[in-house]
Every structure is written in structure tokens, then in C-alpha cells.
Short mmCIF file of C-alpha atoms and ligand atoms in Angstrom, two decimals:
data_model
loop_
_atom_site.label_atom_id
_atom_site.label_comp_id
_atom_site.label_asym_id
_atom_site.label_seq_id
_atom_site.Cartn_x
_atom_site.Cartn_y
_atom_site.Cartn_z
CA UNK C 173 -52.25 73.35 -1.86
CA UNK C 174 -51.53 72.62 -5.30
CA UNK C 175 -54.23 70.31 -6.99
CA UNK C 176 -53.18 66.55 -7.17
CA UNK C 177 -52.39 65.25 -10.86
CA UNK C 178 -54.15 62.44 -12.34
CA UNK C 179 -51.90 59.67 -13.14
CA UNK C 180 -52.81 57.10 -15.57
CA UNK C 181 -51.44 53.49 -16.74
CA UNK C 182 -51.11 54.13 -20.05
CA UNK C 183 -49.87 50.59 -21.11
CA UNK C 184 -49.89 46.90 -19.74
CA UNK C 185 -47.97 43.79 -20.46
CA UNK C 186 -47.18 40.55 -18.86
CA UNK C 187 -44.92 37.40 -19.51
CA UNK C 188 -44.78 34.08 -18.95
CA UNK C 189 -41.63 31.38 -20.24
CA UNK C 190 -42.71 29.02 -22.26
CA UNK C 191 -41.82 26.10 -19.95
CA UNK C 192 -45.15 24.60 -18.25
CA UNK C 193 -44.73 22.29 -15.16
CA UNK C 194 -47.61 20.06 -14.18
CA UNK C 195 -49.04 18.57 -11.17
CA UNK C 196 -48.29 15.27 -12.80
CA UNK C 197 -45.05 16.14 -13.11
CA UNK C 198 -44.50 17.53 -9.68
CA UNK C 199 -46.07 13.95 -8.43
CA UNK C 200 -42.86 12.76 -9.93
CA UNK C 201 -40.32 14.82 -8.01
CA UNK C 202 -41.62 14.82 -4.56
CA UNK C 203 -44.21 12.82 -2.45
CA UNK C 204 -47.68 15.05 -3.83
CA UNK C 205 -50.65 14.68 -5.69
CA UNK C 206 -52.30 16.25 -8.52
CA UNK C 207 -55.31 16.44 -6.13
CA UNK C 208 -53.79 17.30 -3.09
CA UNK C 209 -52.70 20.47 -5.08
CA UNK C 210 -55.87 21.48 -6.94
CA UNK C 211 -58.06 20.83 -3.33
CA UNK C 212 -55.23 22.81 -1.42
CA UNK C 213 -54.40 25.61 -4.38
CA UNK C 214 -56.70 25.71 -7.13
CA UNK C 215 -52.98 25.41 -8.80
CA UNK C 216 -52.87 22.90 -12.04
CA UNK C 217 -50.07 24.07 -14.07
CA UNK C 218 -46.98 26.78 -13.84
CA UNK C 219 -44.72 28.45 -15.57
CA UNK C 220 -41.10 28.09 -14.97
CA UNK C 221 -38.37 29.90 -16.83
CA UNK C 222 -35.15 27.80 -19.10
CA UNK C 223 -32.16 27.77 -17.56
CA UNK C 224 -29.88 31.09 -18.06
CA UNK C 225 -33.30 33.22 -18.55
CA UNK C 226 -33.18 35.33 -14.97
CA UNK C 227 -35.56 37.73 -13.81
CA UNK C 228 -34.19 40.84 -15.84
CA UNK C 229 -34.70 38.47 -18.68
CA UNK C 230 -38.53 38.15 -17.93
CA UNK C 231 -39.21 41.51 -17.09
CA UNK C 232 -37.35 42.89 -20.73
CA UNK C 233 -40.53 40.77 -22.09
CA UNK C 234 -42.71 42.21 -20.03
CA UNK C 235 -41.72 45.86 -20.77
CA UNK C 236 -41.92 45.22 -24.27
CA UNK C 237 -44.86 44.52 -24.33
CA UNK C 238 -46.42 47.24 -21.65
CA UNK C 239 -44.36 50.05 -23.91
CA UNK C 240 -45.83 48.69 -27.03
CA UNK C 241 -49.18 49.00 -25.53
CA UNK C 242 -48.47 52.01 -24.94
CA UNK C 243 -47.33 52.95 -28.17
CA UNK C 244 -44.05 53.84 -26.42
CA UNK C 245 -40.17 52.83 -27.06
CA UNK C 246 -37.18 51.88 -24.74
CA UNK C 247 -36.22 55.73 -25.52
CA UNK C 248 -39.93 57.08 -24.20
CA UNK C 249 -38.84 55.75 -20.58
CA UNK C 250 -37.61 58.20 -17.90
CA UNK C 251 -37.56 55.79 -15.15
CA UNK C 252 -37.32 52.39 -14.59
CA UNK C 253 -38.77 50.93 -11.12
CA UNK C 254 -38.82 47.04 -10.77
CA UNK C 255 -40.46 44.91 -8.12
CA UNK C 256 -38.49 41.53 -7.25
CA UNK C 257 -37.46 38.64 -4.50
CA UNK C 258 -35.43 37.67 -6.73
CA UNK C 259 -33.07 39.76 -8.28
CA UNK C 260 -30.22 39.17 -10.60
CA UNK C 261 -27.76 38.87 -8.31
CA UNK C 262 -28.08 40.95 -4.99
CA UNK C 263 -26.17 44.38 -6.31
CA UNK C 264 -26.70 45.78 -8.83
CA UNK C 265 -30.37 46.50 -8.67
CA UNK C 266 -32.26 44.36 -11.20
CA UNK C 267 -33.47 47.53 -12.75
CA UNK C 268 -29.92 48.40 -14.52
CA UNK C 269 -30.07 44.80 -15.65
CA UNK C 270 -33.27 45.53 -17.98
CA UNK C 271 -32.06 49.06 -18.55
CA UNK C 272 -29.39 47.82 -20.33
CA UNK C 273 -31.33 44.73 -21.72
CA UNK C 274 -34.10 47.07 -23.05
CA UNK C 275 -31.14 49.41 -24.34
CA UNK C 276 -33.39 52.35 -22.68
CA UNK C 277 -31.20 56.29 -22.24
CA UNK C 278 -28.26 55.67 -19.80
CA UNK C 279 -29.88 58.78 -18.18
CA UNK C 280 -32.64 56.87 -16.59
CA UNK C 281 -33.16 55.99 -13.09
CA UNK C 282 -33.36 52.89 -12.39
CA UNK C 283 -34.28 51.07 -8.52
CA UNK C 284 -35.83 48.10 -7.39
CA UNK C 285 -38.12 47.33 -4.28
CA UNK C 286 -38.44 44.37 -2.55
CA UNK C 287 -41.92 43.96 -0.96
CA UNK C 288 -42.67 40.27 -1.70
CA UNK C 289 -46.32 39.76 -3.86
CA UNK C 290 -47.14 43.01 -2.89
CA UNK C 291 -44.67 45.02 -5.54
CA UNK C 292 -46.92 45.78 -8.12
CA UNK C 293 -49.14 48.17 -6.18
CA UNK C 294 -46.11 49.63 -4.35
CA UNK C 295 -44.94 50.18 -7.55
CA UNK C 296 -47.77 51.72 -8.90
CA UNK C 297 -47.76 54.23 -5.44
CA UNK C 298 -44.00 55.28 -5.75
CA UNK C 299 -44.41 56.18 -9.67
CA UNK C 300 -47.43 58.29 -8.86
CA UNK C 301 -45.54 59.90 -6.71
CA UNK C 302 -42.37 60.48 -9.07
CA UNK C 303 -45.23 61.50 -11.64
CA UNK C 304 -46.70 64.04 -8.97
CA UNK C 305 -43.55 65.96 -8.08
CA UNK C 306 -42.63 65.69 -12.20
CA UNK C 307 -39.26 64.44 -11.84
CA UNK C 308 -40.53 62.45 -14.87
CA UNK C 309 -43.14 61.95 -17.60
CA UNK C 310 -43.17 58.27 -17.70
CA UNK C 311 -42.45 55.69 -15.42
CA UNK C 312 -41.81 52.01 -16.53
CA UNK C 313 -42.72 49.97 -13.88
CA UNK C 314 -42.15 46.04 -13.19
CA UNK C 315 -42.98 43.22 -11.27
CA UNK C 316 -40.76 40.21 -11.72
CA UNK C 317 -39.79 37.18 -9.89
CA UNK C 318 -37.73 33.77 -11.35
CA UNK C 319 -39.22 31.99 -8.05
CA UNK C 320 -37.59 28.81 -9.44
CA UNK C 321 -34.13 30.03 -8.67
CA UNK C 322 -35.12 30.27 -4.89
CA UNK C 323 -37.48 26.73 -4.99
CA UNK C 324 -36.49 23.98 -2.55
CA UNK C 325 -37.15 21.12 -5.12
CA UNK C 326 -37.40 19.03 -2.20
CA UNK C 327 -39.86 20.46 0.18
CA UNK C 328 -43.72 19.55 -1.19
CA UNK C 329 -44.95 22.12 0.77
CA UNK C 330 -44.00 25.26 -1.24
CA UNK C 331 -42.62 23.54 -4.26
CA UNK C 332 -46.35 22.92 -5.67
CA UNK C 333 -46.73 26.55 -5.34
CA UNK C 334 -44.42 28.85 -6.64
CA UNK C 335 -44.02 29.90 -10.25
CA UNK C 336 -42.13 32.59 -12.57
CA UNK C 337 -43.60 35.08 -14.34
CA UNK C 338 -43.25 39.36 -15.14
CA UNK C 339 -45.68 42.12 -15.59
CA UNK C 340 -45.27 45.55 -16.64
CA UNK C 341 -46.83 48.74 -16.66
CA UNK C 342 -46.52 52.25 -18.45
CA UNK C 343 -47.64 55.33 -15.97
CA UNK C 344 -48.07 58.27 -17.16
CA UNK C 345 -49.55 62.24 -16.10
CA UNK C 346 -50.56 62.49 -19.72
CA UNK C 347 -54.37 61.73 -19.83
CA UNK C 348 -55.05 61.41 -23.59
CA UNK C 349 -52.98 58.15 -23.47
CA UNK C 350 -54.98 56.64 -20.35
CA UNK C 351 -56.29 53.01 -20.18
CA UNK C 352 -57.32 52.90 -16.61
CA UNK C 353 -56.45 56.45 -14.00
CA UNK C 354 -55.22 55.47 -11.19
CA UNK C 355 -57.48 56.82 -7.94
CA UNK C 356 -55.98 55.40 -5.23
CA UNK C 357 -53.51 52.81 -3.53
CA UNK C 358 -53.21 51.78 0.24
CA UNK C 359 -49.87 50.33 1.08
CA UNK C 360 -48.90 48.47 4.31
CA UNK C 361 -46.56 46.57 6.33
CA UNK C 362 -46.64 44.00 9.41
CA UNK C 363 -42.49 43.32 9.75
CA UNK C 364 -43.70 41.33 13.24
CA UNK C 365 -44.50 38.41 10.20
CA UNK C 366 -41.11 38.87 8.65
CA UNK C 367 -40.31 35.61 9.01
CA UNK C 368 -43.14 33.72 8.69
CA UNK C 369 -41.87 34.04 4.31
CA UNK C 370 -38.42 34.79 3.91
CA UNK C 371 -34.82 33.56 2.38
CA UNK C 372 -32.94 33.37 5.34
CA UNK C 373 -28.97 33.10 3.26
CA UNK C 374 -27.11 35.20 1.57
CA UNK C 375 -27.45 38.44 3.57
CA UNK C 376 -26.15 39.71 6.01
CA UNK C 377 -27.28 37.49 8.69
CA UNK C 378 -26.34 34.13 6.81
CA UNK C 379 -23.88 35.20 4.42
CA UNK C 380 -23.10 32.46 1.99
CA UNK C 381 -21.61 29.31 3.39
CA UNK C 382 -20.91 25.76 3.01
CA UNK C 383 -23.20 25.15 5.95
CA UNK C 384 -25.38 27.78 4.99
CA UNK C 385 -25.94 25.62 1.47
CA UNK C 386 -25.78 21.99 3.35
CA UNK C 387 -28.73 23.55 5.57
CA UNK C 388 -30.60 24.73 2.46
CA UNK C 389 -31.47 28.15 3.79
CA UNK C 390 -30.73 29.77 -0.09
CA UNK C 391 -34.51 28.69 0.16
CA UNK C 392 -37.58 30.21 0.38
CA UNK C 393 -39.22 29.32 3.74
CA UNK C 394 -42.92 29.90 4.63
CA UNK C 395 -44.66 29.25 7.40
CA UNK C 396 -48.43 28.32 5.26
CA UNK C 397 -50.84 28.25 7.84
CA UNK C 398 -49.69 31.54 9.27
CA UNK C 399 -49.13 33.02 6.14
CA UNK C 400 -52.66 31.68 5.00
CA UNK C 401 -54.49 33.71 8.15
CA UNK C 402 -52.69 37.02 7.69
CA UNK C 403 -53.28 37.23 4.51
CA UNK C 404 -57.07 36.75 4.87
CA UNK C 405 -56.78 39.29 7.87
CA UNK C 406 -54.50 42.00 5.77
CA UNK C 407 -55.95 41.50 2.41
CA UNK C 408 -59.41 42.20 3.25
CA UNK C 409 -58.12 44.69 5.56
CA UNK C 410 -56.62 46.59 2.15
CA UNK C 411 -59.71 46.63 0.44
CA UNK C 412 -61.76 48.09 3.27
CA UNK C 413 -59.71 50.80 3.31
CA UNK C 414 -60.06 51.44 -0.31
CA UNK C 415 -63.75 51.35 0.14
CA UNK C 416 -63.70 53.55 3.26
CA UNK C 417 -61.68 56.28 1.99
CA UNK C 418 -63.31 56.35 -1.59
CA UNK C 419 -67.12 55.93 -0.09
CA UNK C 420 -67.73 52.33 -2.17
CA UNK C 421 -68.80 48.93 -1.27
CA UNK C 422 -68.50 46.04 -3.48
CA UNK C 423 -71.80 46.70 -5.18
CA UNK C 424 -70.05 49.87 -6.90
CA UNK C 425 -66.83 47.78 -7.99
CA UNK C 426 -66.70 45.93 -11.41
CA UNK C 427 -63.57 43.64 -10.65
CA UNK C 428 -61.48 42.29 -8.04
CA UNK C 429 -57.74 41.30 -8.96
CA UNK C 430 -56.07 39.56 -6.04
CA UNK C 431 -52.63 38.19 -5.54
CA UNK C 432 -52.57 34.86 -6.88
CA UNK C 433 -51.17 32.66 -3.90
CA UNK C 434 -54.07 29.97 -3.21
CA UNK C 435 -57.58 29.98 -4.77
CA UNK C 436 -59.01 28.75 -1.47
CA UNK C 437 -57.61 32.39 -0.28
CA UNK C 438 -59.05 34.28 -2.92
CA UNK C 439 -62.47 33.02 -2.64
CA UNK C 440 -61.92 33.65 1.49
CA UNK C 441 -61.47 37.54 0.62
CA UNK C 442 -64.26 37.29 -1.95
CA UNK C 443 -66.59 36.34 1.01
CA UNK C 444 -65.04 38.56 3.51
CA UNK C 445 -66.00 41.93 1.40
CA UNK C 446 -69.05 40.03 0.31
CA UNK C 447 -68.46 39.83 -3.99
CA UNK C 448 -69.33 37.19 -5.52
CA UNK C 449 -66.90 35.03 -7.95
CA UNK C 450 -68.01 36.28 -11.46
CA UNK C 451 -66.09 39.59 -10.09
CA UNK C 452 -63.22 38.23 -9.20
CA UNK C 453 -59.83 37.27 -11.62
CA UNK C 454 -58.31 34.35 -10.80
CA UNK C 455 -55.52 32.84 -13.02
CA UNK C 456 -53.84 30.81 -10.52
CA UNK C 457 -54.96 27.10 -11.98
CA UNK C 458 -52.83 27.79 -14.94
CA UNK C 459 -49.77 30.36 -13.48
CA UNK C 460 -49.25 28.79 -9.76
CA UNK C 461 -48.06 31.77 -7.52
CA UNK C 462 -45.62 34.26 -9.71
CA UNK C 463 -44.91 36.05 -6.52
CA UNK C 464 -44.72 40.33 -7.11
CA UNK C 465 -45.92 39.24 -10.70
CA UNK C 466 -49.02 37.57 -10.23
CA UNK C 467 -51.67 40.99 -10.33
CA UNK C 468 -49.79 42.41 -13.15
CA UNK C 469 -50.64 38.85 -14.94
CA UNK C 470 -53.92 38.49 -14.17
CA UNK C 471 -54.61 42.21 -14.71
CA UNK C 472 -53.48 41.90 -18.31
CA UNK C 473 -55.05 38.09 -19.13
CA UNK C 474 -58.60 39.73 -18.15
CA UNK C 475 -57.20 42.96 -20.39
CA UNK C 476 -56.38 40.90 -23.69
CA UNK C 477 -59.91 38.61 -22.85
CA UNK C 478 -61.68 42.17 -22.63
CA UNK C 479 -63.32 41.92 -19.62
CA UNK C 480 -63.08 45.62 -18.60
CA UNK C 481 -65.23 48.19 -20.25
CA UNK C 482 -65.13 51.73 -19.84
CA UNK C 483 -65.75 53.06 -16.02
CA UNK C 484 -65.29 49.71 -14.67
CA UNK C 485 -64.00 50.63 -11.54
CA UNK C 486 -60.99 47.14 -10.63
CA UNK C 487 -59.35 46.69 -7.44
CA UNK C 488 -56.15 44.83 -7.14
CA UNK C 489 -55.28 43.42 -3.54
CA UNK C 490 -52.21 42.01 -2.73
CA UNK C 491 -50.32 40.41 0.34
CA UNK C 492 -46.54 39.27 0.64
CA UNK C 493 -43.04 38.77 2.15
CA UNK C 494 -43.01 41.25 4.49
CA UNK C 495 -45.39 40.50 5.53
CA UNK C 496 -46.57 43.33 3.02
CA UNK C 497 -50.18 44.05 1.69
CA UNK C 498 -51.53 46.97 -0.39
CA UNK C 499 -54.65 47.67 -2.93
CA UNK C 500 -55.40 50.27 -5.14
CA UNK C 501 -58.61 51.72 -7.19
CA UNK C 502 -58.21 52.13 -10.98
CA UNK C 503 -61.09 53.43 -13.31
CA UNK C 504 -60.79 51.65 -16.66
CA UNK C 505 -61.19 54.04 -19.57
CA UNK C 506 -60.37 51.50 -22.40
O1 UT7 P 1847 -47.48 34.63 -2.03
C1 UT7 P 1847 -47.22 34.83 -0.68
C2 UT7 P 1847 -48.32 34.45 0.15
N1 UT7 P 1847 -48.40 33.01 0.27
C3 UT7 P 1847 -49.54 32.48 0.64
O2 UT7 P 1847 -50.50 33.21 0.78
C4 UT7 P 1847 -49.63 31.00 0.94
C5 UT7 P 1847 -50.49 30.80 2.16
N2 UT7 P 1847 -50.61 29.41 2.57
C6 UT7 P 1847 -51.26 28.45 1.86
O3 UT7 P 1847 -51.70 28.70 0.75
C7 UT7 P 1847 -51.47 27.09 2.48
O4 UT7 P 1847 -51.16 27.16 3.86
C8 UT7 P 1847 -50.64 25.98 1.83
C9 UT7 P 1847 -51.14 25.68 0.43
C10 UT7 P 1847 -49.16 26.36 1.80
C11 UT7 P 1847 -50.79 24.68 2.63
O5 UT7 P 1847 -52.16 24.30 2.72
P1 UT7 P 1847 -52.77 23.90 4.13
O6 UT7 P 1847 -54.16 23.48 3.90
O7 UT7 P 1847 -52.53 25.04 5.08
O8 UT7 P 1847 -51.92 22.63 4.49
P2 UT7 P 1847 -51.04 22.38 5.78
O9 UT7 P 1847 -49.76 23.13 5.72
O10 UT7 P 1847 -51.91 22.55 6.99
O11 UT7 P 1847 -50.71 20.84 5.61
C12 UT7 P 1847 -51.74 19.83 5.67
C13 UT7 P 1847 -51.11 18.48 5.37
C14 UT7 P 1847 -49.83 18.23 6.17
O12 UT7 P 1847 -49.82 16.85 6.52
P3 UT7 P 1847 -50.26 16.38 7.99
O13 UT7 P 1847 -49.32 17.10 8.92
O14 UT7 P 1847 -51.68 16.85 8.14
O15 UT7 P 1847 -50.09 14.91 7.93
C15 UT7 P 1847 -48.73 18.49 5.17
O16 UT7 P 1847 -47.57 17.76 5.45
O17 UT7 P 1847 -50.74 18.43 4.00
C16 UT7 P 1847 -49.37 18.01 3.90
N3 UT7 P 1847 -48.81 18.62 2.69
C17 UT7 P 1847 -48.88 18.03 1.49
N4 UT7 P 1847 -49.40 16.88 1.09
C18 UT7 P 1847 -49.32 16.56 -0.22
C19 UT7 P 1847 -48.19 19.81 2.58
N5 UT7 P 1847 -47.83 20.02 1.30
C20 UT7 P 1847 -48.26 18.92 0.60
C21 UT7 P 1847 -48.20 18.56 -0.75
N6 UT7 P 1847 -48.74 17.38 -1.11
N7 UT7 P 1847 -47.65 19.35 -1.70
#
């Protein structure tokens, strides 16, 4: 058998609009608290994007700044993968949207995956294996989400939580442009949980309808509690399978990045694969939940704060729509 390639994220970028919502302000709009939220979600402030910026818009920031990281152009791309629940509209994929945004070769491939919070390491997967079998040199990958547009202003119970926000990554083959290789990912689905967080309209099954709209199911709905257990259950059941299959524990691992959905969750997998908190990268108090965004986001906050050194080993562990979950093992190289 041939001998596997090394693949590499050679750049990293992440965006957030400029628009900050409160808890304060959220007390205002439905019947909450400020510290009902921070007990409940850690969450104290999030992003949400202007009106006419959708989630193309966010993840042409993003990509900007992963290829200029990279020390890469729009023309460097060969392929253009983007992670979203929310896409532009449901056909075309949101991927041709920032293809043309980002003005990158009309050439490129471009597709989009929809695997809830979970996209940014089933991202990472499908370009290794693009990058394996050398249909291309360098994959732009993204993780985007305009949560707002899919919000139910009215309904305190997810409203508090959800956020927009884009990430991006550059992966490469090429080693000599490395910041972190990439050693392994472990992707999986539970569909039994499919609708425990879903958008019931505008598929399919609930195609667009007055009633549809008058029963507000262009929402997201989520079941919390349910969500809340599998995602302890599936997200420390991703990283034990990292460890497993790579022969680590904890002790060897310099950082933790998991999906940023509820900081009483994150510290639940913390203790569950026994790490303590200095480890871990949590940016939820200021981003809320960005959805397939929110690793790429923390990822690059602890990046810029330089927090990694070289041979850090960082696992990011995600869970989502799906119900989805996945983790990977990078080595930081700088
Ligand atoms: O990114 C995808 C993955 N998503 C997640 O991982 C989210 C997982 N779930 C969660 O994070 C939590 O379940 C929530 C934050 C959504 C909810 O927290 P909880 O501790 O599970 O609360 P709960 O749903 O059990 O509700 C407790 C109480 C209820 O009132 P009663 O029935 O006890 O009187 C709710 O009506 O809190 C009430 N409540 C609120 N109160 C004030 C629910 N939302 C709010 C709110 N403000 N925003």
C-alpha cells in the first residue's frame, strides 16, 4: 500500500460581524435573565450579523483571512468545501456563493456539507482525503453559519443561545507551509437523534407554506435536555477514540477545543476524559453558540493569543445536528 501523505493546515482565520447582542438586551425581547443565561450557558454576549450580510458573506471574511495566513490568494485555491445549516438559499451550494464572492478560478470545485456543529472536522476529514488521492493541492475549507436567519426571536429557550460567526482553514500536502499536521479525525453519526435539532420547513417534508410560516417551523427546534446528554455521551465518546487509536491520554495532550454550545457542557467533557480547565478553550461567554463555526473560532482566538507552541498536540471535539460528532488530533508546528 502506498504510504499515507501528511496533510497540514497551512493557514487559519475566523470572523465575527461586528454587531454584539447582550444578555441585557435579550432580557428585553423575551422573558430571560442575564443570570439565567450565564448559570445555564456560560453565554454573556454574541455576535449577530447586519441585515443583507448572509453566510457566504461571513465565510468570504473568513477565507481572507485563513489564505492570508497562509500567504495564499483567491487564485492559490483548488477547492472550495464549506460547512453550513444555513446556507444562502437552499440551491446553489453556499460554496459557489463565496467562489464568486472571493473571485477564486471558475475551475474550482466547490460543495457544501451539512453536519450541524460538527462541520469543521468533517471538513477537515473530506479535504485530507481530496489531498490524499491529489485531485488537488489546496483545499479552502469553511465553517459558516448566519444562525440569526433561522432564530425564533420568540422562544427563550434557544434564542439566548445561538450566534453567527465563520472560520476558515487552508489544507495543504505541502509540509514546508505547515502550522499544525493533521494526524487524525474520527467522524460520526447517530440519525436516531435527528430530530431532537433540526429545521423542520422548507424541505421536502414541509415545503414552504402559509401554515408552515403561521406554525413557525422555518425555526430551529431543539430538544435541550436531550441534546445536552448526547452530547456529553458522543463528545467524550470522540475523544476516546482519538486517544485509543493514537495510544494518548489526556496527560500527553496540550489543548482541548470543543464545540462551543454550553460551558456547563464543556466543563462535563473536561471531567469525563479527566483534563483539567487550563487545557481547555472556551470562547463561548463572548461568541454564544456559532453553530459549524464555533471550533474554527476558538481554534484561531487561542492562535492569535499564542497559546500553542511547537508540538503541542490540540484536540478539537465537536457534536451537532445530526445528531453528528467528530474530533481530530493536530500537532502544532507554529
Ligand atoms: O450546538 C448544538 C448542540 N446544542 C447543545 O449542545 C445545547 C444542549 N442543551 C443545553 O445547552 C441546555 O439544555 C439548555 C441551555 C438549552 C437549557 O438548559 P437546561 O438547564 O437544560 O434547562 P431546561 O431546558 O431544563 O429548562 C429549565 C427551566 C425551564 O423552566 P421550568 O420548566 O423548570 O419552569 C425552562 O422553561 O428554565 C426555563 N428556561 C429559561 N428560563 C429563563 C429555558 N430557557 C430559559 C431562558 N431564560 N432563556
Amino acid at each position: 500500500m502506498a504510504e499515507r501523505k501528511c496533510i497540514y493546515v497551512r493557514g487559519i482565520g475566523s470572523y465575527l460581524p461586528d454587531k454584539i447582542l447582550t444578555n441585557s438586551d435579550l432580557e428585553k425581547m423575551v422573558d430571560t435573565s442575564d443570570e439565567w443565561i450565564v448559570t445555564r450557558t456560560g453565554i454573556r454576549e454574541r455576535h449577530i450579523a447586519a441585515e443583507g450580510q448572509v453566510t457566504s458573506d461571513l465565510a468570504v471574511e473568513a477565507a481572507k483571512k485563513a489564505l492570508a495566513d497562509a500567504d495564499l490568494g483567491p487564485e492559490d485555491v483548488d477547492i472550495i468545501l464549506v460547512a453550513t445549516v444555513v446556507p444562502d438559499m437552499p440551491f446553489p451550494s453556499t460554496a459557489c456563493f463565496v467562489q464568486q464572492k472571493l473571485g477564486v478560478k471558475s475551475n474550482c470545485p466547490c460543495a457544501s456539507v451539512e453536519v450541524g456543529c460538527s462541520g469543521m472536522i468533517y471538513l477537515m476529514e473530506l479535504a485530507a482525503g481530496l489531498l490524499e488521492r491529489g485531485t488537488c493541492r489546496r483545499v479552502l475549507a469553511i465553517a459558516a453559519d448566519k444562525l440569526s436567519a433561522v432564530t425564533d426571536w420568540t422562544d427563550r429557550s434557544t434564542c439566548v443561545l445561538l450566534a453567527d460567526g465563520a472560520a476558515a482553514l487552508v489544507l495543504t500536502a505541502e509540509e514546508s507551509h505547515g502550522r499544525a499536521e493533521l494526524l487524525d479525525t474520527f467522524l460520526a453519526a447517530d440519525g436516531s437523534g435527528a430530530e431532537f435539532l433540526c429545521m423542520p420547513g422548507g424541505g421536502g417534508r414541509c415545503p414552504a407554506t402559509e401554515r408552515s410560516v403561521a406554525e413557525r417551523q422555518h425555526f430551529l427546534k431543539m430538544n435541550g435536555r436531550e441534546v445536552f446528554k448526547r452530547a456529553l455521551r458522543d463528545m467524550g465518546g470522540a475523544v476516546e477514540q482519538i486517544f485509543r487509536r493514537n495510544a494518548i491520554g489526556g496527560e500527553d495532550v496540550a489543548y482541548f477545543i470543543p464545540h462551543q454550545a454550553n460551558q456547563r457542557i464543556i466543563e462535563a467533557i473536561a471531567e469525563r476524559i479527566c483534563v483539567p480547565m487550563e487545557k481547555v478553550i472556551s470562547t463561548i461567554a463572548r461568541t454564544g453558540n456559532t453553530s459549524s463555526a464555533s471550533i474554527g473560532i476558538a481554534w484561531d482566538s487561542a492562535c492569535r493569543e499564542g497559546r500553542f507552541k511547537a508540538g503541542d498536540l490540540i484536540v478539537p471535539v465537536s457534536f451537532g445536528a445530526g445528531l453528528t460528532s467528530a474530533a481530530a488530533l493536530l500537532r502544532w508546528i507554529g
